Coordinates of C-alpha atoms in Angstrom, one line a residue:
M40 CA 13.6 19.3 -56.2
T41 CA 10.8 17.0 -57.1
K42 CA 8.5 15.3 -54.7
Q43 CA 9.6 11.7 -53.9
K44 CA 7.0 9.0 -54.3
N45 CA 6.4 6.7 -51.5
N46 CA 7.3 3.2 -52.9
S47 CA 6.8 1.3 -49.7
K48 CA 3.6 -0.3 -50.9
F49 CA 5.5 -1.6 -53.9
L50 CA 8.5 -2.8 -52.1
R51 CA 6.6 -4.5 -49.3
N52 CA 5.8 -7.6 -51.4
D53 CA 9.2 -7.9 -52.9
Y54 CA 11.2 -7.9 -49.7
I55 CA 11.0 -11.0 -47.5
G56 CA 13.2 -10.6 -44.5
K57 CA 15.0 -13.5 -42.8
C58 CA 12.5 -13.5 -39.9
T59 CA 9.5 -13.8 -42.2
D60 CA 10.7 -16.4 -44.7
P61 CA 7.9 -19.0 -44.7
S62 CA 10.1 -21.9 -45.7
R63 CA 12.6 -21.1 -42.9
L64 CA 9.8 -20.9 -40.3
I65 CA 8.3 -24.2 -41.5
Q66 CA 11.7 -25.8 -41.4
S67 CA 12.2 -24.6 -37.8
V68 CA 8.9 -26.1 -36.7
R69 CA 9.6 -29.3 -38.5
K70 CA 12.9 -29.6 -36.6
L71 CA 11.1 -29.0 -33.3
F72 CA 8.5 -31.7 -33.9
S73 CA 11.2 -34.1 -35.2
S74 CA 13.0 -33.7 -31.8
G75 CA 10.1 -35.5 -30.2
G76 CA 8.9 -32.7 -28.0
K77 CA 5.4 -31.6 -27.1
F78 CA 4.7 -27.9 -27.6
T79 CA 1.9 -25.4 -27.3
A80 CA 1.4 -22.9 -30.1
K81 CA 2.9 -20.1 -27.9
E82 CA 6.0 -22.2 -27.3
L83 CA 6.4 -23.0 -31.0
N84 CA 6.0 -19.3 -31.8
S85 CA 8.7 -18.4 -29.3
L86 CA 11.2 -21.1 -30.3
A87 CA 10.7 -20.7 -34.1
G88 CA 10.5 -16.9 -34.1
T89 CA 7.1 -16.8 -35.7
N90 CA 3.5 -15.8 -34.7
D91 CA 1.8 -18.3 -37.1
A92 CA 2.5 -21.6 -35.4
R93 CA -1.1 -22.9 -35.8
K94 CA -1.0 -22.0 -39.5
I95 CA 2.3 -23.8 -39.9
I96 CA 0.9 -26.9 -38.1
S97 CA -2.0 -26.8 -40.6
V98 CA 0.4 -26.7 -43.5
L99 CA 2.4 -29.6 -42.1
R100 CA -0.7 -31.6 -41.5
N101 CA -2.6 -30.9 -44.7
K102 CA 0.0 -30.2 -47.4
E103 CA 2.9 -32.3 -46.2
G104 CA 1.0 -35.2 -44.6
W105 CA 2.6 -35.0 -41.1
K106 CA 0.7 -36.8 -38.4
I107 CA 0.6 -34.1 -35.7
E108 CA -1.5 -35.0 -32.7
D109 CA -3.0 -32.5 -30.3
C110 CA -5.0 -32.4 -27.1
Q111 CA -6.7 -29.6 -25.2
L112 CA -5.2 -28.8 -21.8
S113 CA -7.4 -27.9 -18.8
D114 CA -6.5 -24.2 -19.2
G115 CA -7.7 -24.2 -22.8
R116 CA -4.4 -24.3 -24.6
K117 CA -3.6 -27.1 -27.0
L118 CA -0.5 -29.3 -26.8
Y119 CA 0.9 -30.5 -30.2
W120 CA 3.3 -33.3 -31.0
L121 CA 4.4 -35.5 -33.8
A122 CA 2.7 -38.9 -33.7
G123 CA 5.2 -41.7 -33.1
K124 CA 6.1 -44.3 -35.7
G125 CA 5.1 -47.9 -35.3
G126 CA 2.0 -47.2 -33.2
E127 CA 3.8 -45.1 -30.5
E128 CA 2.1 -42.0 -29.3

């Protein structure tokens, strides 16, 4: 019997599981912001099933042009929300 070669380093980049599909995660965060809620990054991570909420917010702001506002809370966390249309905030 021949030695089997470990192909995990080659397969890792080819396989994207349901939980790590970037477009699905971005879509989940889009829906959350569209609902009108205000969220911390930790809450977004929990609700969307990701650990990259701040990166996703950056993508939505910079690549997709979403107007996502934020403010720093007294405990150091940031609260994020989608800026309202027609001057609402």
